[in-house]
Short mmCIF file of C-alpha atoms (C1' of nucleotides) in Angstrom, two decimals:
data_model
loop_
_atom_site.label_atom_id
_atom_site.label_comp_id
_atom_site.label_asym_id
_atom_site.label_seq_id
_atom_site.Cartn_x
_atom_site.Cartn_y
_atom_site.Cartn_z
CA UNK A 150 22.93 -5.08 24.55
CA UNK A 151 25.31 -4.27 21.54
CA UNK A 152 26.62 -7.38 19.98
CA UNK A 153 29.41 -7.26 17.37
CA UNK A 154 30.31 -10.73 18.01
CA UNK A 155 27.01 -12.72 17.52
CA UNK A 156 25.14 -13.23 14.36
CA UNK A 157 22.07 -11.47 15.37
CA UNK A 158 22.59 -8.81 12.55
CA UNK A 159 23.05 -11.44 9.80
CA UNK A 160 19.55 -11.66 8.42
CA UNK A 161 19.42 -7.84 8.13
CA UNK A 162 22.84 -7.80 6.34
CA UNK A 163 21.66 -10.64 3.98
CA UNK A 164 18.65 -8.50 3.10
CA UNK A 165 20.37 -5.28 2.46
CA UNK A 166 23.21 -6.64 0.50
CA UNK A 167 20.35 -8.03 -1.75
CA UNK A 168 19.22 -4.53 -1.96
CA UNK A 169 22.36 -2.48 -2.91
CA UNK A 170 26.13 -2.38 -2.90
CA UNK A 171 27.22 -2.04 0.82
CA UNK A 172 30.69 -1.29 1.70
CA UNK A 173 32.53 -2.99 4.55
CA UNK A 174 31.98 0.23 6.32
CA UNK A 175 28.34 0.07 6.02
CA UNK A 176 28.31 -3.64 7.19
CA UNK A 177 30.48 -2.44 10.11
CA UNK A 178 27.99 0.21 11.02
CA UNK A 179 25.00 -2.16 10.63
CA UNK A 180 26.78 -4.75 12.97
CA UNK A 181 27.47 -2.12 15.60
CA UNK A 182 23.71 -1.09 15.79
CA UNK A 183 22.30 -1.58 19.32
CA UNK A 184 19.74 -4.25 19.47
CA UNK A 185 17.29 -5.67 21.76
CA UNK A 186 16.18 -9.14 20.90
CA UNK A 187 12.99 -10.90 21.87
CA UNK A 188 11.12 -14.09 21.19
CA UNK A 189 7.37 -13.62 20.53
CA UNK A 190 4.48 -16.08 20.71
CA UNK A 191 2.25 -16.27 17.50
CA UNK A 192 -0.28 -13.62 17.34
CA UNK A 193 1.70 -11.12 19.29
CA UNK A 194 1.10 -7.39 18.34
CA UNK A 195 4.23 -5.59 17.84
CA UNK A 196 3.05 -2.22 16.43
CA UNK A 197 -0.37 -0.81 17.11
CA UNK A 198 -2.24 1.80 14.88
CA UNK A 199 -1.82 5.54 15.89
CA UNK A 200 1.04 4.66 18.45
CA UNK A 201 4.20 6.83 18.27
CA UNK A 202 7.22 4.69 17.18
CA UNK A 203 10.63 5.09 18.53
CA UNK A 204 12.19 1.37 17.64
CA UNK A 205 12.47 -0.29 14.43
CA UNK A 206 11.51 -4.07 14.47
CA UNK A 207 13.41 -6.48 12.41
CA UNK A 208 12.10 -10.10 11.89
CA UNK A 209 14.90 -12.59 12.54
CA UNK A 210 12.86 -15.92 12.45
CA UNK A 211 9.20 -16.86 11.83
CA UNK A 212 6.48 -14.90 9.95
CA UNK A 213 4.71 -11.66 10.65
CA UNK A 214 2.01 -9.60 8.84
CA UNK A 215 0.82 -6.00 8.88
CA UNK A 216 -2.95 -5.28 8.84
CA UNK A 217 -5.56 -2.48 9.30
CA UNK A 218 -9.06 -2.89 10.83
CA UNK A 219 -12.30 -1.63 9.18
CA UNK A 220 -15.23 -0.08 10.86
CA UNK A 221 -17.06 -3.30 11.24
CA UNK A 222 -14.04 -4.91 12.85
CA UNK A 223 -13.14 -6.93 9.93
CA UNK A 224 -9.42 -7.24 9.16
CA UNK A 225 -7.28 -6.68 6.16
CA UNK A 226 -3.80 -8.00 6.13
CA UNK A 227 -1.70 -5.72 3.86
CA UNK A 228 1.56 -7.66 3.65
CA UNK A 229 3.27 -10.74 4.98
CA UNK A 230 6.77 -10.80 6.24
CA UNK A 231 9.55 -13.46 6.59
CA UNK A 232 12.91 -13.65 8.25
CA UNK A 233 15.24 -10.57 7.36
CA UNK A 234 12.35 -8.28 6.70
CA UNK A 235 12.27 -4.87 8.34
CA UNK A 236 8.70 -4.48 9.64
CA UNK A 237 8.42 -0.89 10.23
CA UNK A 238 11.12 0.96 8.33
CA UNK A 239 8.44 3.52 7.44
CA UNK A 240 8.67 4.97 10.88
CA UNK A 241 12.11 6.37 10.16
CA UNK A 242 10.35 9.32 8.86
CA UNK A 243 6.66 8.85 9.94
CA UNK A 244 6.02 9.21 13.52
CA UNK A 245 2.68 7.70 13.79
CA UNK A 246 1.83 4.03 12.89
CA UNK A 247 -1.06 3.90 10.32
CA UNK A 248 -1.54 0.00 10.65
CA UNK A 249 -0.87 -2.73 13.04
CA UNK A 250 1.94 -5.37 12.93
CA UNK A 251 1.60 -8.87 14.32
CA UNK A 252 3.43 -12.11 14.35
CA UNK A 253 1.90 -14.84 12.58
CA UNK A 254 3.88 -17.71 14.02
CA UNK A 255 6.27 -17.78 17.01
CA UNK A 256 9.03 -15.41 16.01
CA UNK A 257 12.44 -13.92 17.05
CA UNK A 258 12.55 -10.09 16.38
CA UNK A 259 15.18 -7.52 17.01
CA UNK A 260 14.45 -3.86 18.10
CA UNK A 261 16.73 -1.12 16.98
CA UNK A 262 16.29 2.44 18.37
CA UNK A 263 15.03 4.58 15.34
CA UNK A 264 17.47 7.34 16.30
CA UNK A 265 20.42 4.90 15.83
CA UNK A 266 19.00 3.83 12.35
CA UNK A 267 18.58 7.27 11.28
CA UNK A 268 22.20 8.08 12.28
CA UNK A 269 23.40 5.22 10.09
CA UNK A 270 21.40 6.38 7.21
CA UNK A 271 22.88 9.88 7.55
CA UNK A 272 26.39 8.82 7.69
CA UNK A 273 26.30 5.93 5.17
CA UNK A 274 24.80 6.96 1.85
CA UNK A 275 24.76 3.37 0.35
CA UNK A 276 22.85 2.26 3.35
CA UNK A 277 20.33 4.90 2.76
CA UNK A 278 19.91 3.84 -0.70
CA UNK A 279 19.51 0.11 0.20
CA UNK A 280 16.86 1.20 2.91
CA UNK A 281 15.01 3.56 0.76
CA UNK A 282 15.04 0.84 -2.01
CA UNK A 283 13.54 -1.54 0.43
CA UNK A 284 10.71 0.84 1.05
CA UNK A 285 10.12 1.27 -2.75
CA UNK A 286 9.86 -2.39 -3.00
CA UNK A 287 7.49 -2.59 -0.15
CA UNK A 288 5.35 0.00 -1.89
CA UNK A 289 5.36 -1.84 -5.16
CA UNK A 290 4.17 -4.97 -3.48
CA UNK A 291 1.16 -2.94 -1.99
CA UNK A 292 0.27 -1.83 -5.46
CA UNK A 293 0.19 -5.48 -6.66
CA UNK A 294 -2.06 -6.22 -3.70
CA UNK A 295 -4.60 -3.54 -4.61
CA UNK A 296 -4.70 -5.29 -8.08
CA UNK A 297 -4.91 -8.71 -6.57
CA UNK A 298 -7.77 -7.66 -4.26
CA UNK A 299 -9.54 -5.50 -6.66
CA UNK A 300 -9.62 -7.36 -9.90
CA UNK A 301 -8.93 -10.96 -9.47
CA UNK A 302 -11.21 -13.88 -8.77
CA UNK A 303 -11.07 -15.64 -5.37
CA UNK A 304 -8.93 -18.49 -6.69
CA UNK A 305 -6.68 -16.26 -8.68
CA UNK A 306 -6.15 -14.05 -5.46
CA UNK A 307 -5.34 -16.92 -3.28
CA UNK A 308 -3.05 -18.49 -5.84
CA UNK A 309 -1.25 -15.11 -6.35
CA UNK A 310 -0.80 -14.54 -2.75
CA UNK A 311 0.80 -17.96 -2.30
CA UNK A 312 3.00 -17.64 -5.22
CA UNK A 313 4.36 -14.32 -3.89
CA UNK A 314 4.69 -15.57 -0.55
CA UNK A 315 6.79 -18.61 -1.72
CA UNK A 316 9.03 -16.69 -3.92
CA UNK A 317 9.69 -14.20 -1.02
CA UNK A 318 10.54 -17.05 1.44
CA UNK A 319 12.88 -18.58 -1.35
CA UNK A 320 14.56 -15.20 -1.86
CA UNK A 321 15.08 -14.87 1.91
CA UNK A 322 17.00 -18.27 1.84
CA UNK A 323 14.18 -20.32 3.50
CA UNK A 324 14.35 -23.03 0.90
CA UNK A 325 12.88 -23.69 -2.63
CA UNK A 326 9.39 -21.92 -3.17
CA UNK A 327 8.11 -25.42 -4.31
CA UNK A 328 9.02 -27.04 -0.94
CA UNK A 329 7.50 -24.42 1.26
CA UNK A 330 4.71 -25.43 3.61
CA UNK A 331 2.39 -22.48 3.93
CA UNK A 332 2.71 -21.38 7.63
CA UNK A 333 -0.66 -19.41 7.98
CA UNK A 334 -4.21 -20.58 8.62
CA UNK A 335 -7.02 -20.16 6.30
CA UNK A 336 -8.13 -17.18 8.32
CA UNK A 337 -4.98 -15.28 7.53
CA UNK A 338 -5.32 -16.13 3.87
CA UNK A 339 -8.93 -14.69 3.96
CA UNK A 340 -7.78 -11.60 5.59
CA UNK A 341 -5.18 -11.17 3.23
CA UNK A 342 -7.21 -11.65 0.01
CA UNK A 343 -10.43 -9.85 1.14
CA UNK A 344 -12.40 -13.10 1.40
CA UNK A 345 -14.09 -15.20 4.28
CA UNK A 346 -12.28 -18.26 5.86
CA UNK A 347 -15.26 -20.43 4.56
CA UNK A 348 -14.65 -19.27 1.02
CA UNK A 349 -10.92 -19.69 1.17
CA UNK A 350 -11.55 -23.32 2.26
CA UNK A 351 -13.63 -24.11 -0.78
CA UNK A 352 -11.17 -22.46 -3.03
CA UNK A 353 -8.35 -24.36 -1.61
CA UNK A 354 -10.21 -27.73 -2.15
CA UNK A 355 -10.65 -26.55 -5.77
CA UNK A 356 -6.91 -25.80 -6.15
CA UNK A 357 -6.06 -29.22 -4.62
CA UNK A 358 -8.54 -30.83 -7.01
CA UNK A 359 -6.75 -29.10 -9.96
CA UNK A 360 -3.37 -30.51 -8.66
CA UNK A 361 -2.12 -26.95 -8.09
CA UNK A 362 -1.56 -27.48 -4.43
CA UNK A 363 -1.11 -30.65 -2.39
CA UNK A 364 -1.09 -31.76 1.35
CA UNK A 365 -4.08 -32.07 3.64
CA UNK A 366 -5.55 -29.26 5.91
CA UNK A 367 -3.22 -26.81 7.29
CA UNK A 368 0.12 -28.26 5.78
CA UNK A 369 0.11 -27.82 2.07
CA UNK A 370 2.41 -26.59 -0.52
CA UNK A 371 2.43 -25.60 -4.04
CA UNK A 372 2.59 -28.87 -6.27
CA UNK A 373 2.57 -27.46 -9.80
CA UNK A 374 4.56 -24.15 -9.68
CA UNK A 375 4.33 -23.41 -13.47
CA UNK A 376 0.56 -24.23 -13.37
CA UNK A 377 0.16 -21.79 -10.22
CA UNK A 378 2.07 -19.14 -11.78
CA UNK A 379 0.01 -19.27 -15.00
CA UNK A 380 -3.21 -19.51 -13.26
CA UNK A 381 -2.54 -16.62 -10.96
CA UNK A 382 -1.07 -14.28 -13.54
CA UNK A 383 2.00 -14.17 -11.23
CA UNK A 384 4.56 -12.11 -12.89
CA UNK A 385 7.20 -11.43 -10.19
CA UNK A 386 8.80 -8.16 -11.91
CA UNK A 387 7.09 -6.12 -9.11
CA UNK A 388 9.20 -7.82 -6.42
CA UNK A 389 12.22 -6.15 -8.02
CA UNK A 390 14.52 -8.90 -6.90
CA UNK A 391 18.01 -8.82 -7.98
CA UNK A 392 18.59 -10.54 -11.16
CA UNK B 158 15.93 24.40 -20.65
CA UNK B 159 16.94 25.36 -17.13
CA UNK B 160 14.64 27.96 -15.71
CA UNK B 161 15.50 29.68 -12.39
CA UNK B 162 13.37 32.67 -13.41
CA UNK B 163 9.94 31.08 -14.05
CA UNK B 164 7.57 29.44 -11.60
CA UNK B 165 7.58 25.91 -13.19
CA UNK B 166 9.31 24.41 -10.14
CA UNK B 167 6.66 25.93 -7.70
CA UNK B 168 4.26 22.97 -7.39
CA UNK B 169 7.29 20.70 -6.32
CA UNK B 170 8.65 23.18 -3.93
CA UNK B 171 5.25 23.67 -2.31
CA UNK B 172 4.92 19.91 -2.00
CA UNK B 173 8.42 19.32 -0.58
CA UNK B 174 8.20 21.90 1.77
CA UNK B 175 5.19 20.33 3.26
CA UNK B 176 7.17 17.24 3.76
CA UNK B 177 10.18 18.47 5.50
CA UNK B 178 12.25 21.39 6.52
CA UNK B 179 13.99 22.59 3.26
CA UNK B 180 16.93 25.06 3.54
CA UNK B 181 17.22 27.87 1.05
CA UNK B 182 20.08 25.80 -0.24
CA UNK B 183 17.60 22.71 -1.01
CA UNK B 184 15.14 25.17 -2.69
CA UNK B 185 17.95 26.58 -4.78
CA UNK B 186 19.00 23.18 -5.96
CA UNK B 187 15.33 22.34 -6.77
CA UNK B 188 14.92 25.41 -8.76
CA UNK B 189 18.12 24.69 -10.76
CA UNK B 190 17.05 21.25 -11.75
CA UNK B 191 16.53 20.95 -15.63
CA UNK B 192 13.15 20.53 -16.63
CA UNK B 193 11.28 19.69 -19.78
CA UNK B 194 7.75 20.75 -19.67
CA UNK B 195 4.97 19.35 -21.57
CA UNK B 196 1.13 19.65 -21.93
CA UNK B 197 -0.75 16.27 -22.39
CA UNK B 198 -4.06 15.50 -23.35
CA UNK B 199 -6.36 13.21 -21.07
CA UNK B 200 -5.71 9.77 -21.21
CA UNK B 201 -1.95 10.09 -22.33
CA UNK B 202 0.26 7.21 -21.05
CA UNK B 203 3.32 8.65 -19.42
CA UNK B 204 4.94 5.53 -18.00
CA UNK B 205 4.31 1.96 -19.21
CA UNK B 206 4.87 -1.17 -17.26
CA UNK B 207 8.23 -2.87 -17.79
CA UNK B 208 9.87 0.13 -19.29
CA UNK B 209 13.18 1.26 -18.12
CA UNK B 210 12.83 4.73 -16.70
CA UNK B 211 15.37 7.55 -17.05
CA UNK B 212 13.05 10.65 -16.41
CA UNK B 213 11.10 11.59 -13.43
CA UNK B 214 7.61 12.98 -13.86
CA UNK B 215 6.01 15.88 -11.96
CA UNK B 216 2.41 16.77 -12.37
CA UNK B 217 2.02 20.58 -12.50
CA UNK B 218 -1.74 20.75 -13.34
CA UNK B 219 -4.54 18.56 -13.97
CA UNK B 220 -5.08 14.98 -12.58
CA UNK B 221 -3.34 11.62 -13.16
CA UNK B 222 -3.47 8.09 -12.01
CA UNK B 223 -1.31 4.93 -11.74
CA UNK B 224 -2.64 1.57 -12.86
CA UNK B 225 -2.06 -1.92 -13.41
CA UNK B 226 -3.77 -4.35 -15.79
CA UNK B 227 -4.88 -7.95 -15.07
CA UNK B 228 -4.57 -11.06 -17.03
CA UNK B 229 -8.09 -10.71 -18.60
CA UNK B 230 -7.41 -6.99 -19.56
CA UNK B 231 -9.24 -5.38 -16.61
CA UNK B 232 -7.60 -2.30 -14.91
CA UNK B 233 -7.03 -1.54 -11.29
CA UNK B 234 -6.09 1.99 -10.62
CA UNK B 235 -3.87 2.10 -7.55
CA UNK B 236 -3.60 5.76 -6.96
CA UNK B 237 -4.76 9.25 -8.19
CA UNK B 238 -2.53 12.20 -8.27
CA UNK B 239 -3.06 15.98 -8.15
CA UNK B 240 -0.94 18.96 -9.05
CA UNK B 241 2.51 18.93 -7.27
CA UNK B 242 2.55 15.15 -7.05
CA UNK B 243 5.74 13.35 -8.03
CA UNK B 244 4.36 10.62 -10.45
CA UNK B 245 7.31 7.97 -10.31
CA UNK B 246 9.64 8.94 -7.74
CA UNK B 247 10.07 5.35 -7.12
CA UNK B 248 12.18 4.87 -10.31
CA UNK B 249 14.93 6.72 -8.29
CA UNK B 250 16.04 3.45 -7.29
CA UNK B 251 14.03 1.12 -9.21
CA UNK B 252 14.91 0.59 -12.83
CA UNK B 253 11.90 -0.79 -14.24
CA UNK B 254 8.26 0.30 -14.15
CA UNK B 255 5.98 -2.05 -12.36
CA UNK B 256 2.77 -0.11 -13.39
CA UNK B 257 1.41 2.40 -15.91
CA UNK B 258 0.98 6.04 -15.32
CA UNK B 259 -1.64 7.94 -17.25
CA UNK B 260 -3.17 11.54 -17.33
CA UNK B 261 -6.88 11.52 -16.18
CA UNK B 262 -7.57 14.96 -17.55
CA UNK B 263 -5.51 17.30 -19.67
CA UNK B 264 -2.50 18.08 -17.70
CA UNK B 265 0.91 19.93 -17.62
CA UNK B 266 3.86 17.84 -16.55
CA UNK B 267 7.45 18.28 -16.18
CA UNK B 268 10.11 15.85 -16.76
CA UNK B 269 13.29 15.70 -14.71
CA UNK B 270 16.15 13.65 -15.54
CA UNK B 271 16.40 11.07 -12.82
CA UNK B 272 20.27 11.39 -12.71
CA UNK B 273 19.81 14.99 -11.79
CA UNK B 274 17.34 14.02 -9.10
CA UNK B 275 19.78 11.55 -7.68
CA UNK B 276 22.54 14.10 -7.58
CA UNK B 277 20.17 16.54 -5.57
CA UNK B 278 19.44 13.78 -3.19
CA UNK B 279 23.00 12.78 -2.68
CA UNK B 280 24.21 16.42 -1.96
CA UNK B 281 21.11 17.62 -0.08
CA UNK B 282 20.23 15.37 2.91
CA UNK B 283 17.06 17.20 4.00
CA UNK B 284 15.72 17.04 0.22
CA UNK B 285 16.53 13.22 0.54
CA UNK B 286 14.45 13.03 3.52
CA UNK B 287 11.52 14.97 2.08
CA UNK B 288 11.33 12.84 -0.96
CA UNK B 289 11.85 9.55 1.18
CA UNK B 290 8.96 10.73 3.22
CA UNK B 291 6.94 11.21 0.20
CA UNK B 292 7.62 7.60 -0.81
CA UNK B 293 6.66 6.52 2.59
CA UNK B 294 3.20 8.39 2.44
CA UNK B 295 2.62 6.93 -1.01
CA UNK B 296 3.01 3.54 0.44
CA UNK B 297 0.74 4.30 3.33
CA UNK B 298 -1.92 5.29 0.93
CA UNK B 299 -1.47 1.89 -0.96
CA UNK B 300 -2.12 0.10 2.26
CA UNK B 301 -5.34 2.12 2.79
CA UNK B 302 -6.43 1.20 -0.71
CA UNK B 303 -5.81 -2.45 0.10
CA UNK B 304 -8.20 -2.31 3.03
CA UNK B 305 -10.47 -0.10 0.94
CA UNK B 306 -10.94 -2.60 -1.86
CA UNK B 307 -10.56 -5.69 0.23
CA UNK B 308 -12.92 -5.05 3.16
CA UNK B 309 -15.35 -2.28 2.45
CA UNK B 310 -18.87 -2.34 0.65
CA UNK B 311 -19.17 -0.86 -2.72
CA UNK B 312 -20.68 2.37 -1.42
CA UNK B 313 -18.19 2.70 1.47
CA UNK B 314 -15.31 2.28 -1.10
CA UNK B 315 -16.47 4.98 -3.24
CA UNK B 316 -17.21 7.34 -0.56
CA UNK B 317 -13.86 6.66 1.00
CA UNK B 318 -12.00 7.20 -2.34
CA UNK B 319 -13.83 10.44 -2.90
CA UNK B 320 -13.00 11.66 0.76
CA UNK B 321 -9.38 10.86 0.12
CA UNK B 322 -9.36 12.35 -3.15
CA UNK B 323 -11.07 15.71 -1.81
CA UNK B 324 -8.76 15.99 1.04
CA UNK B 325 -5.60 15.53 -1.14
CA UNK B 326 -6.96 18.10 -3.48
CA UNK B 327 -7.49 20.49 -0.68
CA UNK B 328 -4.08 19.98 1.02
CA UNK B 329 -2.49 20.60 -2.57
CA UNK B 330 -3.97 23.96 -2.55
CA UNK B 331 -6.84 23.40 -5.12
CA UNK B 332 -9.51 24.72 -2.86
CA UNK B 333 -11.91 23.41 -0.20
CA UNK B 334 -12.63 19.61 -0.14
CA UNK B 335 -16.31 20.36 0.15
CA UNK B 336 -16.35 22.57 -2.99
CA UNK B 337 -14.32 20.11 -5.30
CA UNK B 338 -16.08 18.84 -8.35
CA UNK B 339 -14.92 15.29 -8.95
CA UNK B 340 -12.95 15.25 -12.34
CA UNK B 341 -13.04 11.56 -13.18
CA UNK B 342 -15.51 9.48 -14.99
CA UNK B 343 -17.44 6.62 -13.54
CA UNK B 344 -15.05 4.11 -15.33
CA UNK B 345 -12.18 5.66 -13.46
CA UNK B 346 -14.00 5.36 -10.15
CA UNK B 347 -14.98 1.72 -11.01
CA UNK B 348 -11.35 0.92 -11.80
CA UNK B 349 -9.99 2.47 -8.53
CA UNK B 350 -12.56 0.80 -6.30
CA UNK B 351 -12.49 -2.74 -8.01
CA UNK B 352 -16.13 -2.43 -9.22
CA UNK B 353 -17.81 -2.01 -12.49
CA UNK B 354 -18.95 1.25 -14.00
CA UNK B 355 -22.56 0.13 -13.88
CA UNK B 356 -22.40 -0.61 -10.22
CA UNK B 357 -20.73 2.70 -9.47
CA UNK B 358 -23.64 4.61 -11.26
CA UNK B 359 -26.11 2.83 -9.04
CA UNK B 360 -24.07 3.50 -5.92
CA UNK B 361 -23.71 7.14 -6.85
CA UNK B 362 -27.49 7.43 -7.15
CA UNK B 363 -27.69 5.98 -3.74
CA UNK B 364 -25.41 8.19 -2.27
CA UNK B 365 -27.26 11.23 -3.91
CA UNK B 366 -30.36 9.98 -2.55
CA UNK B 367 -28.86 9.93 0.93
CA UNK B 368 -27.74 13.47 0.50
CA UNK B 369 -24.19 12.65 0.80
CA UNK B 370 -23.15 13.94 -2.65
CA UNK B 371 -24.98 16.44 -5.05
CA UNK B 372 -25.01 17.53 -8.58
CA UNK B 373 -26.16 15.79 -11.65
CA UNK B 374 -24.17 13.14 -13.93
CA UNK B 375 -20.60 13.97 -14.32
CA UNK B 376 -20.28 16.84 -12.22
CA UNK B 377 -20.79 16.21 -8.62
CA UNK B 378 -19.24 17.09 -5.35
CA UNK B 379 -19.48 16.12 -1.68
CA UNK B 380 -22.63 17.66 -0.07
CA UNK B 381 -22.25 16.41 3.50
CA UNK B 382 -18.64 16.15 4.38
CA UNK B 383 -19.19 14.89 7.96
CA UNK B 384 -21.73 12.35 6.84
CA UNK B 385 -19.29 11.13 4.09
CA UNK B 386 -16.53 10.85 6.46
CA UNK B 387 -18.50 8.85 8.92
CA UNK B 388 -20.18 6.68 6.44
CA UNK B 389 -16.71 5.94 4.64
CA UNK B 390 -14.84 5.35 7.99
CA UNK B 391 -12.41 8.00 6.49
CA UNK B 392 -9.77 8.62 9.17
CA UNK B 393 -7.09 10.69 7.24
CA UNK B 394 -4.26 9.77 9.64
CA UNK B 395 -2.77 7.54 7.11
CA UNK B 396 -2.17 10.51 4.67
CA UNK B 397 0.37 11.80 7.30
CA UNK B 398 -0.44 15.36 6.43
CA UNK B 399 1.36 18.09 8.42
CA UNK B 400 -0.56 19.07 11.44
"C1'" DC C 187 -27.79 18.61 -36.31
"C1'" DG C 188 -24.86 14.64 -36.19
"C1'" DT C 189 -21.59 12.20 -33.54
"C1'" DC C 190 -19.45 10.19 -29.64
"C1'" DA C 191 -18.35 9.49 -25.16
"C1'" DA C 192 -20.49 8.86 -20.67
"C1'" DA C 193 -24.28 8.14 -17.86
"C1'" DT C 194 -28.51 5.68 -16.85
"C1'" DT C 195 -31.79 1.91 -16.19
"C1'" DG C 196 -33.73 -2.91 -16.29
"C1'" DA C 197 -33.40 -8.03 -16.20
"C1'" DC C 198 -30.97 -11.78 -15.21
"C1'" DA C 199 -26.87 -14.46 -13.68
"C1'" DA C 200 -23.37 -15.73 -10.44
"C1'" DG C 201 -19.54 -15.29 -7.28
"C1'" DG C 202 -18.94 -14.83 -2.73
"C1'" DC C 203 -21.19 -14.45 2.14
"C1'" DT C 204 -23.92 -15.85 6.10
"C1'" DC C 205 -25.41 -19.08 9.14
"C1'" DA C 206 -25.23 -23.57 11.01
"C1'" DA C 207 -23.59 -27.98 11.96
"C1'" DG C 208 -20.13 -31.24 12.34
"C1'" DT C 209 -15.11 -33.16 12.08
"C1'" DG C 210 -10.27 -33.66 13.05
"C1'" DC C 211 -6.22 -32.58 15.63
"C1'" DC C 212 -3.42 -31.31 19.36
"C1'" DG C 213 -2.25 -30.00 24.05
"C1'" DT C 214 -3.51 -30.03 28.76
"C1'" DG C 215 -4.98 -32.18 32.91
"C1'" DG C 216 -6.86 -35.75 35.65
"C1'" DC D 140 -3.28 -42.98 29.26
"C1'" DC D 141 -7.42 -41.14 28.41
"C1'" DA D 142 -11.07 -37.45 28.41
"C1'" DC D 143 -11.76 -32.83 27.52
"C1'" DG D 144 -11.61 -28.47 25.43
"C1'" DG D 145 -10.54 -25.43 21.77
"C1'" DC D 146 -9.16 -24.32 17.50
"C1'" DA D 147 -8.89 -24.69 12.86
"C1'" DC D 148 -10.92 -27.07 8.99
"C1'" DT D 149 -14.87 -28.87 6.44
"C1'" DT D 150 -19.30 -28.90 4.01
"C1'" DG D 151 -24.14 -27.66 2.99
"C1'" DA D 152 -28.14 -24.53 2.08
"C1'" DG D 153 -29.90 -20.23 0.81
"C1'" DC D 154 -29.35 -15.35 0.17
"C1'" DC D 155 -27.34 -10.97 -1.27
"C1'" DT D 156 -24.19 -7.89 -3.39
"C1'" DT D 157 -22.27 -7.25 -7.34
"C1'" DG D 158 -21.42 -8.50 -12.25
"C1'" DT D 159 -23.18 -9.12 -17.26
"C1'" DC D 160 -25.57 -7.97 -21.09
"C1'" DA D 161 -28.35 -4.87 -23.57
"C1'" DA D 162 -30.87 -0.87 -24.58
"C1'" DT D 163 -31.65 3.99 -24.09
"C1'" DT D 164 -30.78 8.82 -22.65
"C1'" DT D 165 -27.97 12.83 -21.93
"C1'" DG D 166 -24.63 16.12 -22.69
"C1'" DA D 167 -20.75 18.26 -25.04
"C1'" DC D 168 -18.82 19.76 -29.20
"C1'" DG D 169 -17.89 20.43 -33.97
#
DNA sequence: CGTCAAATTGACAAGGCTCAAGTGCCGTGG
DNA sequence: CCACGGCACTTGAGCCTTGTCAATTTGACG
């Protein structure tokens, strides 16, 4: 189960060293965390609202999202996640899940017992700071999403979401933002922006006509990064990425 | 400046003991934090986006909000705060502000040097857990706001926001949720829900006609708590209040 | 009593939703 | 190798919720 010799922990180590200064000791502690690895098909639910959580889930490859469901059954995605992201670190100190976590594509995930993680946090202050900082960045992104969904037009919302997603992929080491092909369906984009899939489709056509994105159907990418950034009012300070 | 003898620290102590088990030692450390107290008029900006932050602001009385501004100048409020709330704990580990903080009413606030707070966190693990937990609850509320603004009708949004606000006031010791008179103007409600003030006015009239709220003009309160809860789909689990 | 911010109301416009039909793509099974 | 089924994408027509603009009223306070 434990695995000091393989590279399973690498995405996590990469992520956390980007968040703070980890000592060799910290990294050793990270690498000795017990891990249960799983391959999941697209659309698999990992965390379900109201569940009691005892394991922390780390995304090793693929994409995932967190979402909540309204009274009428409609879904609101509250964040997307890429390789290296910790999907439910909030359960370090909150027992009960307040939202669902689901894979968007096929994905490899690693489960770490929350107790083991709590133990590492207690004995490694700089690890605690890195993880705490990760929580704070998460919260900052949620704030930007409230603005995005609350005060931007449909086209701006979608453009902003795409800019953020591309930049986070780039910073996770998945390649240049301008080369990324978007992995989610128009349904996912709709649920993330508070729109309907039909309207997302129309907006994407519009963005394509403006030359801001390119590529047909479900395989498109950002064609004019600077134009998109300006159109979407994307100011990435809120991602708090290392300079 | 320091003030072991006065009750200035009490709202903070109240808040944090609700978040975790603090030892006498922790509370002593809290009470010996240096504090600079100020009275602020309604509408005063406390934190401004992009600023570098060196002090933490605690709300002692009155109400405050955090907000972001879109390209076109429109404003999105991302959270409201009540007495006892820590307004910018995120700057414990994020240097730069990604949003503004502003008083909604006249308010008393206390500024604590961020360094002093970091020192307390380092030497008092249970304090760290309580503050970390506070950050996690904050984030959970932001997620709910994304759902609120993204997937609920205007009336449901407003009703939900009012339910949350009332319940948080109650849990902060400001009196029963059903007795609270709402302190913000229709402009604030609009900016918090992603609507216009005109439409908020129309919706409030509607809610009044339904008997869900009562009271004229700027002084109204929830008249039918159970009805509001049901109408707004308000399930307070996401507030992670102590049982 | 004047002033100013907030609330209120009406008429009209528009952005985004709903419903419905049709297309393209890909994996599966015969 | 082809037919089939399913899912995602695409497009159109009409409607509805909410926004815009503008005028008026109300209430608090000096």
